[in-house]
CSV table of C-alpha atoms in Angstrom, one decimal:
chain,number,residue,atom,x,y,z
A,1,PHE,CA,106.2,117.6,106.3
A,2,CYS,CA,107.9,120.0,104.5
A,3,GLU,CA,109.6,121.1,107.2
A,4,ALA,CA,110.0,117.5,108.5
A,5,ALA,CA,111.6,116.6,105.9
A,6,ARG,CA,114.5,120.3,105.5
A,7,ALA,CA,115.1,119.5,109.2
A,8,ILE,CA,116.4,116.1,108.9
A,9,ASN,CA,117.7,117.5,105.6
A,10,GLY,CA,116.1,114.9,103.4
A,11,PRO,CA,115.0,114.1,100.3
A,12,ILE,CA,112.0,116.2,98.5
A,13,ILE,CA,109.6,114.2,95.9
A,14,ILE,CA,106.4,116.1,95.5
A,15,ALA,CA,103.6,114.4,93.3
A,16,ILE,CA,101.0,117.0,92.4
A,17,ASN,CA,98.1,115.0,92.8
A,18,LYS,CA,94.1,115.2,90.8
A,19,ILE,CA,96.0,116.8,87.4
A,20,ASP,CA,92.4,114.9,86.5
A,21,ARG,CA,90.6,117.2,86.6
A,22,PRO,CA,89.7,120.1,84.2
A,23,ASP,CA,91.3,123.0,87.2
A,24,ALA,CA,94.0,121.7,87.8
A,25,LYS,CA,97.2,124.0,87.5
A,26,ALA,CA,100.1,122.3,88.7
A,27,ASP,CA,102.3,125.1,87.8
A,28,ARG,CA,100.6,127.6,90.6
A,29,VAL,CA,101.0,124.2,93.2
A,30,ARG,CA,104.9,124.6,92.5
A,31,GLN,CA,104.6,128.4,92.9
A,32,GLU,CA,102.6,127.8,96.4
A,33,LEU,CA,105.6,125.5,97.2
A,34,LEU,CA,108.5,128.4,96.7
A,35,GLN,CA,106.4,130.4,100.0
A,36,HIS,CA,107.9,127.3,101.6
A,37,GLU,CA,111.3,127.4,100.0
A,38,ILE,CA,110.8,124.4,98.0
A,39,VAL,CA,112.0,125.4,95.1
A,40,THR,CA,111.1,121.8,91.9
A,41,GLU,CA,113.1,122.3,88.4
A,42,GLU,CA,111.3,123.1,86.7
A,43,MET,CA,111.2,126.4,88.5
A,44,GLY,CA,115.1,126.6,89.0
A,45,GLY,CA,115.7,124.7,92.0
A,46,ASP,CA,116.7,121.3,92.7
A,47,VAL,CA,113.7,119.3,94.5
A,48,LEU,CA,111.8,116.9,91.6
A,49,SER,CA,108.3,117.1,90.7
A,50,VAL,CA,106.1,114.5,89.4
A,51,GLU,CA,102.3,115.2,87.6
A,52,VAL,CA,99.6,112.4,89.0
A,53,SER,CA,96.0,111.1,89.3
A,54,ALA,CA,96.1,108.6,91.9
A,55,MET,CA,92.5,108.2,90.4
A,56,GLN,CA,93.8,107.8,86.8
A,57,LYS,CA,96.5,106.4,87.6
A,58,THR,CA,98.1,108.7,85.4
A,59,ASN,CA,101.8,108.6,85.4
A,60,LEU,CA,102.7,106.9,88.6
A,61,ASP,CA,105.1,105.2,86.7
A,62,LYS,CA,107.3,108.1,86.7
A,63,LEU,CA,106.8,108.7,90.1
A,64,GLU,CA,108.3,105.6,90.6
A,65,GLU,CA,110.7,106.0,88.4
A,66,ALA,CA,111.8,109.3,90.4
A,67,ILE,CA,111.6,107.5,93.6
A,68,ILE,CA,114.1,105.1,92.4
A,69,LEU,CA,116.2,107.8,90.5
A,70,GLN,CA,116.6,109.7,94.2
A,71,SER,CA,117.9,106.4,96.2
A,72,GLU,CA,120.2,105.8,93.0
A,73,ILE,CA,121.5,108.4,93.4
A,74,LEU,CA,121.3,108.7,97.4
A,75,GLU,CA,123.1,105.2,97.4
A,76,LEU,CA,120.2,104.0,99.6
A,77,ALA,CA,120.4,100.7,100.4
A,78,ALA,CA,118.8,97.7,103.1
A,79,ASN,CA,119.8,94.5,104.1
A,80,PRO,CA,116.7,92.0,103.6
A,81,GLU,CA,119.5,89.3,105.6
A,82,ARG,CA,118.2,90.7,108.7
A,83,ASP,CA,115.5,91.0,111.3
A,84,ALA,CA,112.4,93.0,109.9
A,85,ASP,CA,111.6,96.3,111.2
A,86,GLY,CA,109.4,99.0,109.9
A,87,VAL,CA,106.2,101.2,110.5
A,88,VAL,CA,102.8,100.9,111.9
A,89,ILE,CA,100.4,102.6,108.5
A,90,GLU,CA,96.9,101.3,109.9
A,91,SER,CA,95.2,99.0,112.0
A,92,ARG,CA,91.9,97.2,112.7
A,93,VAL,CA,90.0,95.0,114.0
A,94,ASP,CA,88.4,92.8,111.1
A,95,ARG,CA,85.2,90.9,112.3
A,96,GLY,CA,86.2,87.0,110.8
A,97,ARG,CA,89.8,87.7,111.0
A,98,GLY,CA,91.1,89.8,114.2
A,99,VAL,CA,94.2,92.2,114.5
A,100,VAL,CA,94.7,93.5,111.1
A,101,ALA,CA,97.9,95.8,110.8
A,102,THR,CA,99.1,96.6,107.5
A,103,VAL,CA,103.0,98.0,108.1
A,104,LEU,CA,105.6,98.9,105.8
A,105,VAL,CA,109.6,97.2,106.0
A,106,GLN,CA,111.9,99.1,106.2
A,107,ARG,CA,115.0,96.9,106.8
A,108,GLY,CA,114.9,93.0,106.8
A,109,THR,CA,112.7,90.8,105.9
A,110,LEU,CA,110.0,90.0,107.5
A,111,HIS,CA,108.5,85.9,107.5
A,112,ILE,CA,105.6,84.1,108.9
A,113,GLY,CA,106.1,83.2,112.1
A,114,ASP,CA,108.4,86.0,113.1
A,115,ILE,CA,107.0,86.8,116.5
A,116,VAL,CA,106.6,90.8,116.5
A,117,VAL,CA,105.9,93.5,118.6
A,118,ALA,CA,104.4,96.9,117.2
A,119,GLY,CA,104.2,100.1,119.7
A,120,SER,CA,103.1,97.8,123.3
A,121,GLU,CA,101.2,95.0,121.0
A,122,TRP,CA,102.9,91.7,120.4
A,123,GLY,CA,102.2,88.8,118.5
A,124,ARG,CA,103.2,86.4,116.5
A,125,VAL,CA,102.8,86.8,112.4
A,126,ARG,CA,101.0,84.2,111.5
A,127,ALA,CA,99.4,85.2,108.3
A,128,MET,CA,100.7,88.5,105.3
A,129,THR,CA,99.3,89.9,102.1
A,130,ASP,CA,100.8,92.4,99.5
A,131,GLU,CA,99.0,95.2,98.5
A,132,ARG,CA,96.9,92.5,96.0
A,133,GLY,CA,95.3,90.6,99.1
A,134,LYS,CA,97.9,88.3,97.9
A,135,ASN,CA,99.0,85.7,100.2
A,136,ARG,CA,102.9,86.7,100.5
A,137,LYS,CA,105.5,84.1,103.4
A,138,ASP,CA,108.0,86.9,103.6
A,139,ALA,CA,108.5,91.0,103.1
A,140,PRO,CA,112.1,92.4,101.6
A,141,PRO,CA,112.1,96.0,102.3
A,142,SER,CA,110.2,98.7,101.8
A,143,SER,CA,107.3,96.1,101.1
A,144,PRO,CA,104.2,97.5,103.0
A,145,VAL,CA,102.3,94.3,103.7
A,146,GLU,CA,99.0,93.4,106.3
A,147,ILE,CA,99.9,91.2,108.8
A,148,LEU,CA,97.9,88.9,110.8
A,149,GLY,CA,98.6,87.8,115.0
A,150,LEU,CA,98.7,91.3,117.0
A,151,ASN,CA,97.2,90.4,120.6
A,152,ASN,CA,96.1,94.4,120.4
A,153,PRO,CA,95.6,96.8,117.2
A,154,PRO,CA,99.5,98.9,117.8
A,155,GLU,CA,98.7,102.8,117.0
A,156,ALA,CA,99.2,104.4,113.9
A,157,GLY,CA,103.4,105.4,113.6
A,158,GLU,CA,104.4,103.3,116.1
A,159,ASP,CA,108.0,101.5,114.7
A,160,PHE,CA,107.8,97.4,114.6
A,161,VAL,CA,110.2,95.1,114.9
A,162,VAL,CA,111.2,90.9,115.2
A,163,VAL,CA,112.7,89.5,118.4
A,164,GLU,CA,112.7,86.8,120.1
A,165,ASN,CA,109.6,85.0,122.1
A,166,GLU,CA,110.7,86.0,126.6
A,167,ARG,CA,112.4,89.9,124.6
A,168,ALA,CA,108.6,90.2,123.2
A,169,ARG,CA,107.0,90.0,126.2
A,170,GLU,CA,109.3,91.4,128.6
A,171,ILE,CA,109.3,94.9,126.3
A,172,SER,CA,105.6,94.4,125.6
A,173,GLU,CA,104.3,94.3,129.6
A,174,PHE,CA,106.6,97.2,130.2
A,175,ARG,CA,105.8,99.3,127.6
A,176,SER,CA,101.5,98.3,127.9
A,177,LYS,CA,102.4,99.7,131.8
A,178,ARG,CA,103.3,102.7,130.9
A,179,THR,CA,100.4,103.0,128.4
A,180,ARG,CA,98.0,102.7,131.1
A,181,ASP,CA,99.6,104.9,134.0
A,182,ILE,CA,99.4,107.5,131.0
A,183,ALA,CA,96.0,106.6,131.3
A,184,ALA,CA,95.2,106.9,134.7
A,185,ALA,CA,96.7,109.8,135.1
A,186,ARG,CA,94.5,111.2,132.5
A,187,SER,CA,91.3,110.4,133.8
A,188,ALA,CA,92.2,109.9,137.7
A,189,ALA,CA,90.4,113.5,138.5
A,190,PRO,CA,86.8,112.6,137.5
A,191,VAL,CA,84.4,115.4,135.9
A,192,ASP,CA,81.1,116.5,137.0
A,193,VAL,CA,78.1,117.9,135.6
A,194,GLU,CA,78.5,121.2,138.4
A,195,GLN,CA,82.1,119.9,138.4
A,196,MET,CA,82.5,121.2,134.8
A,197,PHE,CA,80.3,124.5,134.8
A,198,SER,CA,82.8,126.0,138.4
A,199,GLN,CA,86.0,125.1,136.0
A,200,ALA,CA,84.6,126.8,133.5
A,201,GLY,CA,82.7,130.4,135.4
A,202,GLU,CA,86.9,130.1,137.0
A,203,ASP,CA,88.6,129.7,133.5
A,204,GLY,CA,86.3,130.0,131.3
A,205,VAL,CA,86.8,126.7,129.7
A,206,GLN,CA,84.2,123.8,129.5
A,207,ASN,CA,86.0,121.0,129.9
A,208,LEU,CA,83.7,118.1,127.1
A,209,PRO,CA,84.5,114.3,128.8
A,210,LEU,CA,85.2,111.9,125.8
A,211,LEU,CA,85.5,108.6,124.8
A,212,ILE,CA,86.3,107.6,121.5
A,213,LYS,CA,86.3,104.0,119.6
A,214,GLY,CA,86.4,102.6,116.7
A,215,ASP,CA,87.3,99.8,114.6
A,216,VAL,CA,90.3,101.7,112.1
A,217,HIS,CA,92.2,103.5,113.9
A,218,GLY,CA,93.5,106.1,111.5
A,219,SER,CA,89.9,106.6,112.1
A,220,VAL,CA,90.0,106.9,115.5
A,221,GLU,CA,92.8,109.7,115.3
A,222,ALA,CA,91.0,111.7,112.6
A,223,VAL,CA,87.7,111.8,115.1
A,224,ARG,CA,90.4,113.1,118.0
A,225,SER,CA,91.9,115.7,116.8
A,226,ALA,CA,89.5,116.9,114.5
A,227,LEU,CA,86.9,117.4,118.0
A,228,GLU,CA,90.5,118.7,119.3
A,229,ASN,CA,90.9,121.6,117.0
A,230,LEU,CA,87.2,122.2,117.6
A,231,SER,CA,88.1,123.3,120.9
A,232,THR,CA,87.2,126.5,121.6
A,233,GLU,CA,88.2,129.8,124.5
A,234,GLU,CA,84.7,128.4,126.1
A,235,VAL,CA,84.2,124.7,125.4
A,236,ALA,CA,86.6,122.4,124.8
A,237,ALA,CA,86.7,118.4,124.1
A,238,GLN,CA,89.0,116.5,127.0
A,239,ILE,CA,89.7,112.9,125.5
A,240,LEU,CA,89.8,110.6,128.3
A,241,HIS,CA,90.9,107.6,126.5
A,242,ALA,CA,90.6,106.6,122.5
A,243,GLY,CA,91.1,102.8,120.9
A,244,VAL,CA,90.3,101.0,118.6
A,245,GLY,CA,87.3,98.2,118.5
A,246,GLY,CA,84.5,97.4,120.5
A,247,ILE,CA,82.6,99.5,123.6
A,248,THR,CA,83.5,97.1,126.7
A,249,GLU,CA,82.5,97.3,129.9
A,250,SER,CA,85.2,99.0,130.8
A,251,ASP,CA,84.7,102.0,128.7
A,252,ILE,CA,81.2,102.3,130.1
A,253,VAL,CA,82.4,102.1,133.8
A,254,LEU,CA,85.2,104.8,132.9
A,255,ALA,CA,82.3,106.6,131.6
A,256,GLY,CA,80.2,106.3,134.0
A,257,ALA,CA,82.6,107.4,136.8
A,258,SER,CA,83.5,111.1,134.1
A,259,ASN,CA,80.7,112.0,133.4
A,260,ALA,CA,81.8,110.9,129.5
A,261,GLN,CA,80.0,110.5,127.1
A,262,ILE,CA,81.1,108.0,124.3
A,263,ILE,CA,81.6,108.6,120.7
A,264,GLY,CA,81.3,105.0,119.0
A,265,LEU,CA,82.5,104.4,114.9
């Protein structure tokens, strides 16, 4: 993240967490940051750092003050009168409520009834709650909210934008087709056991085809990343599909055609 912030010449605020622990050493963290060319004010630089404890809620008000101060110095402002856009933080399928997406409004104001496109998914905002679980009718810039009404859970990190009804369907269908094409390319060549062992004999790598399904997108991505990082020179995880929701008949058909294992979270 530090490298990304420097690449876009963005401001950096360091939150040093877990200072409630007896072995906490904030100065050691600041010294280690020097290896990444991050010089805090305490070390003679210009990067703000705040010692916090998320569990004890210590100094969270100071972290908020630091963020506000940085925004005032940079003269950051957003127009609350325009249509909203922002980024998807998390999504899941909640039994009883349906698709729930946590989004951060970056520009404009999001209203109940707005039609939203998030990645390849879309829908009308039917309900909205803030971080305290309180129902909201609108969400101004910099507001994190949970929204209901999307047709499917979007991927974390996808952008969302408020659009007109006609455009929403067109954009969603175009992005869905692109996603399906990518998934089809991954699973176009079924892998059987004999093929896996023959490939292992040729290049020394045995591919293990997998499908991953879960109720929260963040968990699915975490498992996917962990499995890919566990790959070695002898065995590699081949993720044919990873998504949010229950295990469907099409998942079973795909797994059967590819001799893949299904991981349900």
